[in-house]
């Protein structure tokens, strides 16, 4: 059980990355909505949440990007750019949360 608690964020990200596109994309419009809005926002906010709970971890963004890589096989080769986008978004989310925690702890 401790193992699940330790990797909870990664498990949730993996579930969302693989199940959301599979079940929510029914046409081009919903696909664009999920890939351009839902998944990036989810990636950003989970990075903020993870950093506020566990602190800044340099490897988190790499794992988030690596979790997307199997979708290149599932979706198509053009999905590879999203690994880079999710890496950047999770890194920015971590930096925002790190700055927020430093500002809040200073007061």
Short mmCIF file of C-alpha atoms in Angstrom, two decimals:
data_model
loop_
_atom_site.label_atom_id
_atom_site.label_comp_id
_atom_site.label_asym_id
_atom_site.label_seq_id
_atom_site.Cartn_x
_atom_site.Cartn_y
_atom_site.Cartn_z
CA UNK A 1 0.00 0.00 0.00
CA UNK A 2 2.90 2.33 0.69
CA UNK A 3 4.06 1.71 -2.88
CA UNK A 4 0.73 2.97 -4.27
CA UNK A 5 0.88 6.07 -2.11
CA UNK A 6 4.42 6.82 -3.23
CA UNK A 7 3.59 6.63 -6.94
CA UNK A 8 0.00 7.87 -6.80
CA UNK A 9 0.58 10.86 -9.10
CA UNK A 10 2.26 8.72 -11.74
CA UNK A 11 -0.53 6.15 -11.64
CA UNK A 12 -3.20 8.83 -12.08
CA UNK A 13 -1.28 10.42 -14.96
CA UNK A 14 -0.90 7.07 -16.70
CA UNK A 15 -4.59 6.30 -16.31
CA UNK A 16 -5.60 9.67 -17.72
CA UNK A 17 -3.03 9.58 -20.55
CA UNK A 18 -4.22 6.20 -21.80
CA UNK A 19 -7.92 6.05 -20.96
CA UNK A 20 -9.04 9.60 -21.68
CA UNK A 21 -7.99 9.61 -25.36
CA UNK A 22 -9.34 6.09 -25.81
CA UNK A 23 -12.82 6.75 -24.46
CA UNK A 24 -13.33 10.50 -25.02
CA UNK A 25 -12.12 10.98 -28.58
CA UNK A 26 -15.01 10.17 -30.90
CA UNK A 27 -14.42 12.74 -33.63
CA UNK A 28 -11.89 15.38 -34.63
CA UNK A 29 -13.40 18.10 -32.45
CA UNK A 30 -13.34 16.06 -29.28
CA UNK A 31 -9.84 14.83 -30.12
CA UNK A 32 -8.56 18.37 -30.45
CA UNK A 33 -10.30 19.38 -27.22
CA UNK A 34 -8.74 16.51 -25.28
CA UNK A 35 -5.25 16.80 -26.79
CA UNK A 36 -5.01 20.59 -26.81
CA UNK A 37 -6.84 21.55 -23.62
CA UNK A 38 -7.68 18.74 -21.21
CA UNK A 39 -4.40 16.79 -21.19
CA UNK A 40 -2.10 19.85 -21.03
CA UNK A 41 -4.16 21.42 -18.23
CA UNK A 42 -4.19 18.10 -16.38
CA UNK A 43 -0.41 17.78 -16.78
CA UNK A 44 0.19 21.31 -15.48
CA UNK A 45 -2.08 20.98 -12.45
CA UNK A 46 -0.82 17.54 -11.46
CA UNK A 47 2.73 18.91 -11.59
CA UNK A 48 1.69 21.77 -9.30
CA UNK A 49 -0.08 19.35 -6.95
CA UNK A 50 2.86 16.92 -6.93
CA UNK A 51 5.37 19.67 -6.19
CA UNK A 52 3.29 21.18 -3.39
CA UNK A 53 3.04 17.75 -1.76
CA UNK A 54 6.47 16.23 -2.44
CA UNK A 55 8.65 19.22 -3.34
CA UNK A 56 10.52 19.87 -6.57
CA UNK A 57 11.79 16.63 -8.11
CA UNK A 58 13.90 16.98 -11.25
CA UNK A 59 12.89 13.56 -12.58
CA UNK A 60 9.13 14.17 -12.44
CA UNK A 61 8.97 15.95 -15.80
CA UNK A 62 10.99 13.23 -17.48
CA UNK A 63 8.64 10.55 -16.16
CA UNK A 64 5.59 12.52 -17.30
CA UNK A 65 7.04 12.77 -20.81
CA UNK A 66 8.04 9.09 -20.83
CA UNK A 67 4.52 8.04 -19.83
CA UNK A 68 3.24 9.62 -23.05
CA UNK A 69 5.64 7.76 -25.37
CA UNK A 70 3.53 4.56 -25.73
CA UNK A 71 0.76 6.74 -27.16
CA UNK A 72 2.95 7.26 -30.21
CA UNK A 73 2.22 3.62 -31.05
CA UNK A 74 -1.44 3.84 -30.04
CA UNK A 75 -2.28 7.14 -31.76
CA UNK A 76 0.37 7.84 -34.41
CA UNK A 77 3.86 9.26 -34.87
CA UNK A 78 2.67 12.85 -34.79
CA UNK A 79 1.86 12.40 -31.09
CA UNK A 80 5.60 12.48 -30.27
CA UNK A 81 5.57 16.28 -29.99
CA UNK A 82 3.18 16.00 -27.05
CA UNK A 83 5.87 14.29 -24.97
CA UNK A 84 7.94 17.47 -25.29
CA UNK A 85 4.93 19.67 -24.61
CA UNK A 86 4.00 17.68 -21.50
CA UNK A 87 7.62 17.77 -20.32
CA UNK A 88 7.67 21.57 -20.58
CA UNK A 89 4.23 21.98 -18.98
CA UNK A 90 5.10 19.76 -16.04
CA UNK A 91 8.40 21.56 -15.57
CA UNK A 92 6.64 24.94 -15.62
CA UNK A 93 4.01 23.59 -13.19
CA UNK A 94 6.73 22.42 -10.84
CA UNK A 95 8.52 25.76 -11.01
CA UNK A 96 5.29 27.66 -10.34
CA UNK A 97 4.49 25.46 -7.33
CA UNK A 98 8.07 25.69 -6.07
CA UNK A 99 7.93 29.50 -6.27
CA UNK A 100 4.51 29.52 -4.59
CA UNK A 101 5.75 27.37 -1.74
CA UNK A 102 8.83 29.54 -1.23
CA UNK A 103 6.74 32.72 -1.19
CA UNK A 104 4.14 31.24 1.18
CA UNK A 105 6.77 29.82 3.53
CA UNK A 106 8.57 33.14 3.70
CA UNK A 107 5.53 34.84 5.22
#
